[in-house]
mmCIF file of C-alpha atoms and ligand atoms in Angstrom:
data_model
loop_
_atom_site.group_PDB
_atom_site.id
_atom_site.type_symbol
_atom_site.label_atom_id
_atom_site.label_comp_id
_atom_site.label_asym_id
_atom_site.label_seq_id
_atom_site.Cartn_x
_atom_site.Cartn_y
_atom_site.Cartn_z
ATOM 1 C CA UNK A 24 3.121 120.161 -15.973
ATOM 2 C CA UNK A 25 1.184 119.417 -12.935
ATOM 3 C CA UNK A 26 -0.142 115.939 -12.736
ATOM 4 C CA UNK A 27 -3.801 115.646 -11.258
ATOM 5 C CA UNK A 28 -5.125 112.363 -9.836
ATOM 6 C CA UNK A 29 -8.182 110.825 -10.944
ATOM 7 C CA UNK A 30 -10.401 109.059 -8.470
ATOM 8 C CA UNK A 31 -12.006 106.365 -9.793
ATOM 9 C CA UNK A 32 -15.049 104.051 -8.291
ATOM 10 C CA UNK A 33 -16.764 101.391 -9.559
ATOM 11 C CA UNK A 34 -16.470 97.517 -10.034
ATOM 12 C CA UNK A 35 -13.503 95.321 -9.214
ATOM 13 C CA UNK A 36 -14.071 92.000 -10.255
ATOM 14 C CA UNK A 37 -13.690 88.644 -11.914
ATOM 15 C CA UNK A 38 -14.599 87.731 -14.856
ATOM 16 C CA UNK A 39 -15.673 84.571 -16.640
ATOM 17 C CA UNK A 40 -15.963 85.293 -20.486
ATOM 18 C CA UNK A 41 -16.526 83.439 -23.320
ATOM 19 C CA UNK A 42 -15.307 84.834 -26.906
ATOM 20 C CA UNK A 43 -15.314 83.041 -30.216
ATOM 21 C CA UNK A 44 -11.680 82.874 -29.552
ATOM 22 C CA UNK A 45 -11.328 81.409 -26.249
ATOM 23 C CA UNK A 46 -12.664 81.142 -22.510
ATOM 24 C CA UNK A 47 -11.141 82.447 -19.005
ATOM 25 C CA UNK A 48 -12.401 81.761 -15.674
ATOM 26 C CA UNK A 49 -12.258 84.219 -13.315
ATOM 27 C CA UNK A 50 -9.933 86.694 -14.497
ATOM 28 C CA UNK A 51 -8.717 90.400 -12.754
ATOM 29 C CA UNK A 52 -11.470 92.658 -14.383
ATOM 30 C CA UNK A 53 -14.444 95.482 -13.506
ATOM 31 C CA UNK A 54 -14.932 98.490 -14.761
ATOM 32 C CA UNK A 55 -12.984 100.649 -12.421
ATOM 33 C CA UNK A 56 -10.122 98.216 -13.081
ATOM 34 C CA UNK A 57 -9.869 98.657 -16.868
ATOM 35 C CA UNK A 58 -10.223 101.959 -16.412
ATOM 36 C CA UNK A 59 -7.552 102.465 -13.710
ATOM 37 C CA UNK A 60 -5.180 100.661 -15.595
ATOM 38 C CA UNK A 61 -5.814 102.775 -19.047
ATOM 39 C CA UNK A 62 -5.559 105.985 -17.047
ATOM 40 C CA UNK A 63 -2.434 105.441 -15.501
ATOM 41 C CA UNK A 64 -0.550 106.175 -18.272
ATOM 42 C CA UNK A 65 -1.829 109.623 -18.511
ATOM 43 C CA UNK A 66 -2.029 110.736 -14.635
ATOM 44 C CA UNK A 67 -2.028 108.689 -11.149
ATOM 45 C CA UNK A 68 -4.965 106.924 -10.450
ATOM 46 C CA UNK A 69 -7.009 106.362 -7.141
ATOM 47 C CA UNK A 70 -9.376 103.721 -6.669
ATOM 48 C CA UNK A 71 -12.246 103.397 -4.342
ATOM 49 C CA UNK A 72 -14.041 100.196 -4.113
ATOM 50 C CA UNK A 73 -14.064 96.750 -2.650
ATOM 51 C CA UNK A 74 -13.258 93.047 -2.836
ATOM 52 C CA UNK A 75 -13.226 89.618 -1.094
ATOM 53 C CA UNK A 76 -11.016 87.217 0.461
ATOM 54 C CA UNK A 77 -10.320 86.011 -3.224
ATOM 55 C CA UNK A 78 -8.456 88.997 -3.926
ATOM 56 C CA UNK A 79 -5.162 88.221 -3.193
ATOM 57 C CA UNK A 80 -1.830 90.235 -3.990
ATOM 58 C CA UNK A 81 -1.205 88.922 -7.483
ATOM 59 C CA UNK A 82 -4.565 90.786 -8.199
ATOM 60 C CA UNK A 83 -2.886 93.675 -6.023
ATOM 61 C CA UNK A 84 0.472 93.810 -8.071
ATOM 62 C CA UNK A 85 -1.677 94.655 -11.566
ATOM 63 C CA UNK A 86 -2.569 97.895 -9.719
ATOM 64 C CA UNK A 87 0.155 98.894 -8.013
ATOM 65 C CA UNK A 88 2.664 97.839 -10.211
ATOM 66 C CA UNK A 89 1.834 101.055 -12.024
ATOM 67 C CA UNK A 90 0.838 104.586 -10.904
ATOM 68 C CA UNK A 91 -2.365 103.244 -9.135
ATOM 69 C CA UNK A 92 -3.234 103.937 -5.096
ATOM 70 C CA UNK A 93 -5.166 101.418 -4.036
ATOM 71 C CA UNK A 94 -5.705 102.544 -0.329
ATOM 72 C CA UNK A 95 -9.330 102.768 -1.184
ATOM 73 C CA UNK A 96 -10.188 99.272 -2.160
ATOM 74 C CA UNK A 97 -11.581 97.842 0.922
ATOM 75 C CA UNK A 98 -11.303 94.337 1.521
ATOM 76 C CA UNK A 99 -14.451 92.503 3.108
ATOM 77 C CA UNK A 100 -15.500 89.355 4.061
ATOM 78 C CA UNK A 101 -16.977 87.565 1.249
ATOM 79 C CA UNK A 102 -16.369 86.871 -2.352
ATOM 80 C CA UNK A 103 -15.545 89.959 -4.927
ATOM 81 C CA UNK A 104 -17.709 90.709 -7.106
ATOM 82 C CA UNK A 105 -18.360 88.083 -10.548
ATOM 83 C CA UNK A 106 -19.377 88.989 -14.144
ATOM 84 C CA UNK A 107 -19.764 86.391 -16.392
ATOM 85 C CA UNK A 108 -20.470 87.278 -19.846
ATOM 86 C CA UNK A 109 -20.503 86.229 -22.899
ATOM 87 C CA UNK A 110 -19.720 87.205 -27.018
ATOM 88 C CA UNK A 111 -20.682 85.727 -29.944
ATOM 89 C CA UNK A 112 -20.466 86.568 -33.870
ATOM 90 C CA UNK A 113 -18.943 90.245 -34.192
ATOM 91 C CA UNK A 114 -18.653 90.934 -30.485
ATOM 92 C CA UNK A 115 -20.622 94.057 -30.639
ATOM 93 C CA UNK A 116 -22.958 93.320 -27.889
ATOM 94 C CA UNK A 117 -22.153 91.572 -23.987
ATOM 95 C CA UNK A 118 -24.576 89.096 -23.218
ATOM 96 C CA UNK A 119 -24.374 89.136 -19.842
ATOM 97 C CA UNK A 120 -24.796 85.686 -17.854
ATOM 98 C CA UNK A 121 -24.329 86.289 -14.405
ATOM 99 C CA UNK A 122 -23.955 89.369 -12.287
ATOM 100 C CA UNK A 123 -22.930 88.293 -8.582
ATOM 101 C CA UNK A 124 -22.794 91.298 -6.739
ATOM 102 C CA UNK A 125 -21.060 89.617 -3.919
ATOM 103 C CA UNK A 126 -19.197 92.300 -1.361
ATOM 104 C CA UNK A 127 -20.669 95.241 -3.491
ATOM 105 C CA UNK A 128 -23.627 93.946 -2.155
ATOM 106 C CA UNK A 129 -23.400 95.872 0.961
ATOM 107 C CA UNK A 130 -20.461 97.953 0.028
ATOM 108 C CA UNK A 131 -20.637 102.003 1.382
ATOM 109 C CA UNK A 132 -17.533 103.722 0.492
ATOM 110 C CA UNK A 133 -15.488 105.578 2.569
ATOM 111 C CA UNK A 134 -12.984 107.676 0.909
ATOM 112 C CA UNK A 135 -9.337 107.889 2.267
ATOM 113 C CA UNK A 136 -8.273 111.125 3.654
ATOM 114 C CA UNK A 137 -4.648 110.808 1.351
ATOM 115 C CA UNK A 138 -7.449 111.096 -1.634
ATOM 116 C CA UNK A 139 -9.356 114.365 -0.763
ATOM 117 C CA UNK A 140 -7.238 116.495 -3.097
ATOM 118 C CA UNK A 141 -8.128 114.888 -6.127
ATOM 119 C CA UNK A 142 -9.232 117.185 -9.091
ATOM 120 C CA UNK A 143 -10.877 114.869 -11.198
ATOM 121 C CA UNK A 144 -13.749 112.123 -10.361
ATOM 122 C CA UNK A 145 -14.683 109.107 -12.673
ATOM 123 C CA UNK A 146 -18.078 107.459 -11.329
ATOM 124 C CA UNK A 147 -17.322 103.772 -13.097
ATOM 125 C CA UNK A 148 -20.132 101.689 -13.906
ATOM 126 C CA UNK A 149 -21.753 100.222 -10.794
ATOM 127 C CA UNK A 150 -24.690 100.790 -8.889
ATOM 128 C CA UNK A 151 -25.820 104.728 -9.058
ATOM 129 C CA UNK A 152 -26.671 104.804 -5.060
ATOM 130 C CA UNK A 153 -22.676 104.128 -5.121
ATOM 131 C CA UNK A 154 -21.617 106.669 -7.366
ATOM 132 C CA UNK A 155 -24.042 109.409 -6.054
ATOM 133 C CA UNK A 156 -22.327 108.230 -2.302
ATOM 134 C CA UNK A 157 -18.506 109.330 -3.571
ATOM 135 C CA UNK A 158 -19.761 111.800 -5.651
ATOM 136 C CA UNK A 159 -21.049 113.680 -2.652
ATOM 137 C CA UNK A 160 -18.114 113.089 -0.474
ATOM 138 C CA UNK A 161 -16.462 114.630 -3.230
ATOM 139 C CA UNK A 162 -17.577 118.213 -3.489
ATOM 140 C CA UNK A 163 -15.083 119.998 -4.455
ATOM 141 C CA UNK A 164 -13.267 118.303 -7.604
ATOM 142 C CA UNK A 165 -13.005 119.922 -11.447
ATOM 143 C CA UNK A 166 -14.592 117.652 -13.127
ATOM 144 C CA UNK A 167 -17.131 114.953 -13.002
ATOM 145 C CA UNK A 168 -17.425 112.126 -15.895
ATOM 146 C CA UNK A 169 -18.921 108.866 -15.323
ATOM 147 C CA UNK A 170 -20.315 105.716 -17.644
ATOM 148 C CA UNK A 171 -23.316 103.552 -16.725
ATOM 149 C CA UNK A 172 -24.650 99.769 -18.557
ATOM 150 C CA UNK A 173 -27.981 98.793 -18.956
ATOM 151 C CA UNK A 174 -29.013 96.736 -16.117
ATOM 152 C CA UNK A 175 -28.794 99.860 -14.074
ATOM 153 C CA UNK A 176 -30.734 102.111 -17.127
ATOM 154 C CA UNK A 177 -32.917 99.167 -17.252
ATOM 155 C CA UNK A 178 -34.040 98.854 -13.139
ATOM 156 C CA UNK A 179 -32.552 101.774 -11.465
ATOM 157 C CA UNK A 180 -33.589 104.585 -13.699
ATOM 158 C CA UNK A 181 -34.660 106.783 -10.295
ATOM 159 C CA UNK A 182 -30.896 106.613 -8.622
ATOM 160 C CA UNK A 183 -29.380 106.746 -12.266
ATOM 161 C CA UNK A 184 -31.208 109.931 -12.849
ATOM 162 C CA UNK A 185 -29.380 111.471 -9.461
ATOM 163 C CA UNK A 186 -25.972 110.791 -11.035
ATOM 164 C CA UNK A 187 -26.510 111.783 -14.400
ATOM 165 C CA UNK A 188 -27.269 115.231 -13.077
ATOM 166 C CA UNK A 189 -24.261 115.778 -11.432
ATOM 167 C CA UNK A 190 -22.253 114.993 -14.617
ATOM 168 C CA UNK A 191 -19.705 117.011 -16.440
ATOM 169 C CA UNK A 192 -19.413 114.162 -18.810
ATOM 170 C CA UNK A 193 -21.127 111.020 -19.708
ATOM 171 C CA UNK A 194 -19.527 108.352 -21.591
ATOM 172 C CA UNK A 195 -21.727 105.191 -22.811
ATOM 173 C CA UNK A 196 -22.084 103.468 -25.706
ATOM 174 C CA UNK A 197 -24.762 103.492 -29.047
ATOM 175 C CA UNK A 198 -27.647 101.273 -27.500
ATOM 176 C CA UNK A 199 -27.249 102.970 -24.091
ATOM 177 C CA UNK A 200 -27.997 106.285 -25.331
ATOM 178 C CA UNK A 201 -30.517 105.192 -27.120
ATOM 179 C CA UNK A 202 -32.080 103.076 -24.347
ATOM 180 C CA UNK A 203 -31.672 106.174 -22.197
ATOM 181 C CA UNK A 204 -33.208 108.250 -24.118
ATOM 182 C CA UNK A 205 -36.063 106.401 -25.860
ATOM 183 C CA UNK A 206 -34.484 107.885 -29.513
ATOM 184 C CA UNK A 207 -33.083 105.716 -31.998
ATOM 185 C CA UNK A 208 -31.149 108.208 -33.312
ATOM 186 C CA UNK A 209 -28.402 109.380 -32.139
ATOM 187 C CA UNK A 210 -28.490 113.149 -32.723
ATOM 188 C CA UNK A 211 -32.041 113.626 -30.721
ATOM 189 C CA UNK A 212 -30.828 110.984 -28.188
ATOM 190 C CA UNK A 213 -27.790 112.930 -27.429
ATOM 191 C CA UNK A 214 -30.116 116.318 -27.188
ATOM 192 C CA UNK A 215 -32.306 114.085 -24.699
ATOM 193 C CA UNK A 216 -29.085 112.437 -22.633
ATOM 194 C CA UNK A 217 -28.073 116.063 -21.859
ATOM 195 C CA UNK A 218 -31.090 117.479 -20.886
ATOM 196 C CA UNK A 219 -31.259 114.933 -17.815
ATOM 197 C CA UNK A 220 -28.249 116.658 -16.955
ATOM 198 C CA UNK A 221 -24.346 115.467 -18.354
ATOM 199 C CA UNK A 222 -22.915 119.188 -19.931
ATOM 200 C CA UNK A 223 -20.753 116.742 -22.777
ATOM 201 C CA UNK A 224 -21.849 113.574 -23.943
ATOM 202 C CA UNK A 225 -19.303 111.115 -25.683
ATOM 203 C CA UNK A 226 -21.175 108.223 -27.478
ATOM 204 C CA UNK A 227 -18.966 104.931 -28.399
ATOM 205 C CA UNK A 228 -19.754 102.654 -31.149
ATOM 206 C CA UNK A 229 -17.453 100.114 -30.445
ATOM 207 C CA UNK A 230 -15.227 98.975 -33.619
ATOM 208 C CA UNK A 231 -16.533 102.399 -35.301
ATOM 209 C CA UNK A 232 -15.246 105.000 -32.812
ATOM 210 C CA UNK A 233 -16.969 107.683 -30.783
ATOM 211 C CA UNK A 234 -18.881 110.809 -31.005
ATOM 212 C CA UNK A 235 -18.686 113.789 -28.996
ATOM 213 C CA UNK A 236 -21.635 115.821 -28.278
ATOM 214 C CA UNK A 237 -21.784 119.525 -26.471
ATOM 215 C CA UNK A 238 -24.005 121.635 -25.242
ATOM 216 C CA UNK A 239 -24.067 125.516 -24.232
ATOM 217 C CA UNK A 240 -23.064 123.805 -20.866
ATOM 218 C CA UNK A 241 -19.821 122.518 -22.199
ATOM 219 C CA UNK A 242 -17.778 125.606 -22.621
ATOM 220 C CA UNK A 243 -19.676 128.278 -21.434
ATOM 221 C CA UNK A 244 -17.174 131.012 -21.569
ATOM 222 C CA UNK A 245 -16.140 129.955 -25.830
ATOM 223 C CA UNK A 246 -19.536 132.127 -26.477
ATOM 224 C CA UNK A 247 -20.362 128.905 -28.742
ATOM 225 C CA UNK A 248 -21.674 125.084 -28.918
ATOM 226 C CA UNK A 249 -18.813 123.160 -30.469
ATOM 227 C CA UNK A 250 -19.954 120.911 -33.303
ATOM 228 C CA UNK A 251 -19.797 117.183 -33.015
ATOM 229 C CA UNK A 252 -16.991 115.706 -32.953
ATOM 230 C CA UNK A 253 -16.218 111.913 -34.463
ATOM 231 C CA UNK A 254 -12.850 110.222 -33.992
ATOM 232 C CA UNK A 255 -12.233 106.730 -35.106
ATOM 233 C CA UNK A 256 -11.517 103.073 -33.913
ATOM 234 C CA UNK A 257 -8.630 101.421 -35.202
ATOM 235 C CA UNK A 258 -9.330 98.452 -37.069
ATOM 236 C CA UNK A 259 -7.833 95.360 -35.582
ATOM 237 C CA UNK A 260 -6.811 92.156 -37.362
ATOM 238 C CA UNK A 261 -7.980 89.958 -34.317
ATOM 239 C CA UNK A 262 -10.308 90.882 -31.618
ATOM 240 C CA UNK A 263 -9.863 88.318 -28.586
ATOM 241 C CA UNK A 264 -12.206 90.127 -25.749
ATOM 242 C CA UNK A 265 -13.786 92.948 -25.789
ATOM 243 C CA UNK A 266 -14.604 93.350 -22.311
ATOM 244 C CA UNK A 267 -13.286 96.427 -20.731
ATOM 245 C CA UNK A 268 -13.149 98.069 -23.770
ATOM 246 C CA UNK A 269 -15.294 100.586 -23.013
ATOM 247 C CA UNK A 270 -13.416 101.065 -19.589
ATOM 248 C CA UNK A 271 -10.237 101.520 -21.086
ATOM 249 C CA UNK A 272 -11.691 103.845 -23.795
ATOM 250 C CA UNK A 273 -13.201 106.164 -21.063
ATOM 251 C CA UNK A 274 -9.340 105.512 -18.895
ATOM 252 C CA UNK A 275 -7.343 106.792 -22.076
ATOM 253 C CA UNK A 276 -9.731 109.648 -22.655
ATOM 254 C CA UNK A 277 -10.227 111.065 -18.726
ATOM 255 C CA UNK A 278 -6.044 110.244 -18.199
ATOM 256 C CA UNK A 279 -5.241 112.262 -21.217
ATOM 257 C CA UNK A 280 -7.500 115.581 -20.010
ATOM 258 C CA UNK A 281 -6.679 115.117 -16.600
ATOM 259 C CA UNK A 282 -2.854 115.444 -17.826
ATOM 260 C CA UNK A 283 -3.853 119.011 -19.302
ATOM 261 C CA UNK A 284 -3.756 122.298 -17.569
ATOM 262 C CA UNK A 285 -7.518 123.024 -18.841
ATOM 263 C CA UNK A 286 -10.070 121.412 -20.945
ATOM 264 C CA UNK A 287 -10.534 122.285 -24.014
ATOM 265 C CA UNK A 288 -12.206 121.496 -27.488
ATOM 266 C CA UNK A 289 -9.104 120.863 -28.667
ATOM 267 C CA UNK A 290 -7.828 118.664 -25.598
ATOM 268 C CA UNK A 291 -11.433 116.987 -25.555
ATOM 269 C CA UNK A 292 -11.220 116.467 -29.227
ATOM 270 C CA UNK A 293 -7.341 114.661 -28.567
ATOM 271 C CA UNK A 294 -9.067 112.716 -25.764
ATOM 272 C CA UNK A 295 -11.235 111.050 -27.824
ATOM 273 C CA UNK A 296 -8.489 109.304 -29.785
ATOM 274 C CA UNK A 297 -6.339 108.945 -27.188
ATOM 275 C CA UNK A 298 -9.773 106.733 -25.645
ATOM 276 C CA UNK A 299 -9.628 105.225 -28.996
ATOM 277 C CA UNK A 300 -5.992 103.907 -28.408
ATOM 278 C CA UNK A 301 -6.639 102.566 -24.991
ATOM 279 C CA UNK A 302 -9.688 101.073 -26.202
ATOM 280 C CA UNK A 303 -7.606 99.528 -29.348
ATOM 281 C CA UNK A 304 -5.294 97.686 -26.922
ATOM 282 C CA UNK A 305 -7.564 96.381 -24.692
ATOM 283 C CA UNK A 306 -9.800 94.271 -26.892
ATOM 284 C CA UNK A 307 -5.948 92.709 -28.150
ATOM 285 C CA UNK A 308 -6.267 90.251 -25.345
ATOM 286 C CA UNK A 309 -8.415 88.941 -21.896
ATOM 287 C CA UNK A 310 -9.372 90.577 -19.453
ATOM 288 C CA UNK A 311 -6.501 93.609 -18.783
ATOM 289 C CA UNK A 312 -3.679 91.102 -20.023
ATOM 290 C CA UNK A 313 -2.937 93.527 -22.904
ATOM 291 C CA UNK A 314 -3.179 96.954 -21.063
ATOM 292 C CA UNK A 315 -0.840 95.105 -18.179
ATOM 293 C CA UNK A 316 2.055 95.161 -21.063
ATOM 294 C CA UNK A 317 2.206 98.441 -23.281
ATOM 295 C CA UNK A 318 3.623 101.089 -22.938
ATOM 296 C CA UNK A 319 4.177 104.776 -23.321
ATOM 297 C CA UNK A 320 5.629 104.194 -26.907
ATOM 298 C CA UNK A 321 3.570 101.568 -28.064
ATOM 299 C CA UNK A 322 0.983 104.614 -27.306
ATOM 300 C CA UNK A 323 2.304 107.039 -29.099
ATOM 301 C CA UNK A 324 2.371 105.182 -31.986
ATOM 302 C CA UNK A 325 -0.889 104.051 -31.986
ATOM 303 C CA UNK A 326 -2.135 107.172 -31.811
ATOM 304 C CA UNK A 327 -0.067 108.532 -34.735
ATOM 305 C CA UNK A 328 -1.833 105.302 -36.528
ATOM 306 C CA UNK A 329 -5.242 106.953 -35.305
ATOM 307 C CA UNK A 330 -4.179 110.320 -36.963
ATOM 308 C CA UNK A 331 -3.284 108.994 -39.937
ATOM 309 C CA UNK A 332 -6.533 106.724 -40.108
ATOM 310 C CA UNK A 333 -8.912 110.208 -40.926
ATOM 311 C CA UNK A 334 -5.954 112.309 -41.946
ATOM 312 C CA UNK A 335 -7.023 113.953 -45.575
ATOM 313 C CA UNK A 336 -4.938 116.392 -47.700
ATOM 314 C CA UNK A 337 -7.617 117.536 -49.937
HETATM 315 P P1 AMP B 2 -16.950 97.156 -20.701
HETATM 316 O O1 AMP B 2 -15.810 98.131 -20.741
HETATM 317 O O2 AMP B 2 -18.243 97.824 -20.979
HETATM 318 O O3 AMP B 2 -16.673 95.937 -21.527
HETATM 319 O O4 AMP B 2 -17.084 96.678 -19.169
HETATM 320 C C1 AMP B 2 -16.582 95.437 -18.734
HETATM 321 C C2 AMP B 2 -16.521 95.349 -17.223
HETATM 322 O O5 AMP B 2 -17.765 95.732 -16.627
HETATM 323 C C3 AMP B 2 -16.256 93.936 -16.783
HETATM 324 O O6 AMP B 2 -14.911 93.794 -16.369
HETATM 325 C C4 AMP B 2 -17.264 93.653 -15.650
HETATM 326 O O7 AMP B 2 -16.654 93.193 -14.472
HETATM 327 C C5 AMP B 2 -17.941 94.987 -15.429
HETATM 328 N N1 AMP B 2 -19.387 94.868 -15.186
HETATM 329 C C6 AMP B 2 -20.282 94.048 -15.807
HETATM 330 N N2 AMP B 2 -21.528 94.223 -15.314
HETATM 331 C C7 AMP B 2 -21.433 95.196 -14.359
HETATM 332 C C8 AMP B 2 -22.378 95.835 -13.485
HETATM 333 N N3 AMP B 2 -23.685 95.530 -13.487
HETATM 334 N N4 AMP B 2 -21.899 96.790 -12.643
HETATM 335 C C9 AMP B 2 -20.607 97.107 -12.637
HETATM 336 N N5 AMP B 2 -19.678 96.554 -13.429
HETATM 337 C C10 AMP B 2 -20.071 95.607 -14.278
#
């Protein structure tokens, strides 16, 4: 089977967290990170993006010691960009503490020539002018997904607006739909989050899994809407960090379709738990520590786990 490459642009980083369990300055993250990583052991990878003189080649190493190109990280004069964030109590929610822009400040990507043939885009979270910039030098790929947070739902609903209506797919989590869509629940919110424009909507809820939501958009030649579609989360003995969950949720489940000859229900449906496994690992440790050491067969397994989590014989 033909592999496709996934572009991928949004935030490199460092992060400072703070869990319940522990604190790490500084550490390799973003969203385009996580996700890179998760995806690359699905498909190759392509990032575009940028960092500062901080970034130095042990951050380099976590990328391209796997199937990740890097050619489209540009490196600027300044500082990368720094999250801090914080968790308390169950984890379910970020609290975020600081968000330095730093070189994304003034960042305007430029994508490599070696990257024009890739099939599939993912716009990572980071500012919408950004993602609307490489979606448009980006014409011509299969499929668009992309994932947003709510500082740029909260004050850049006009730019986030652009981007959401060039989506194939949207991935965000529980309070994002709702905060996108002004509808507490979930069904009506995901009826709302399509009409701005996403064909597919998958909606995470964290520690409880994710929901898939279609519209006539979604598979316009199956002469149907598919149903929702629910897969779970696998419960974990000890969560450490969750940050970058999310990322590597939307990495497992964009790798895994861009690994398939077509999309459909049933590889969307598959997707979901293989975003579910990705997701599972990352929270295991900081930052991308955990994703940086599995493997294809620690995969596998954990998504025969995942099967046999909501398997019923009735
Ligand atoms: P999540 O998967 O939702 O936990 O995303 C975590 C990652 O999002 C962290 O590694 C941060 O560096 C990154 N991040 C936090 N705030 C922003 C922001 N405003 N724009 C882009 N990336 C961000």
């Amino acid at each position: 089977m033909r592999h496709m490459s996934i572009l991928v642009v949004g935030s490199v980083a460092f992060d400072t967290l703070t869990t319940p369990t522990g604190h790490r300055d500084k550490v390799l993250g973003g969203a385009a990170t996580h996700f890179a990583l998760a995806a690359s052991f699905f498909t190759p990878v392509r990032v575009v993006g940028v960092v500062g003189k901080d970034f130095g080649p042990r951050q380099q190493s976590v990328f391209t010691s796997k199937d990740i190109d890097i050619a489209g990280i540009e490196h600027a004069d300044g500082l990368s960009f720094h999250w801090t964030g914080s968790y308390e109590g169950t984890m379910a929610e970020a609290k975020t503490l600081g968000t330095d822009l730093n070189v994304f400040g003034t960042f305007a990507p430029k994508i490599p020539a070696s990257y024009s043939d890739s099939d599939y885009l993912f716009l990572a979270n980071i500012d919408p002018v950004l993602q609307l910039q490489v979606r448009q030098q980006m014409p011509n790929v299969k499929l668009v997904a992309g994932d947003t947070m709510n500082y740029w739902i909260n004050d850049h609903r006009g730019n986030l607006d652009k981007v959401l209506a060039e989506l194939d797919i949207l991935i965000i989590n529980d309070t994002e739909a709702r905060l996108l869509s002004g509808e507490h629940n979930l069904v009506a919110a995901s009826k709302k989050v399509m009409a701005l424009g996403p064909k597919s909507l998958v909606i995470k809820h964290g520690e409880y899994g994710a929901t898939a939501f279609f519209s006539a958009a979604s598979f316009p030649d199956l002469g149907e809407v598919p149903k929702p579609f629910r897969a779970p989360a696998l419960p974990i003995e000890q969560v450490v960090d969750p940050t970058g969950a999310g990322d590597s949720f939307a990495g497992g489940f964009y790798g895994y379709i861009a690994s398939q000859s077509a999309l459909t229900p049933a590889v969307f449906k598959t997707a979901l738990f293989y975003g579910g496994v990705m997701g599972s690992f990352a929270v295991e440790q900081f930052g991308t520590e955990r994703l940086q050491h599995t493997s294809r067969t620690e995969i596998n397994e954990r998504f025969q786990s995942f099967r046999e989590l909501s398997h019923l014989d009735a």
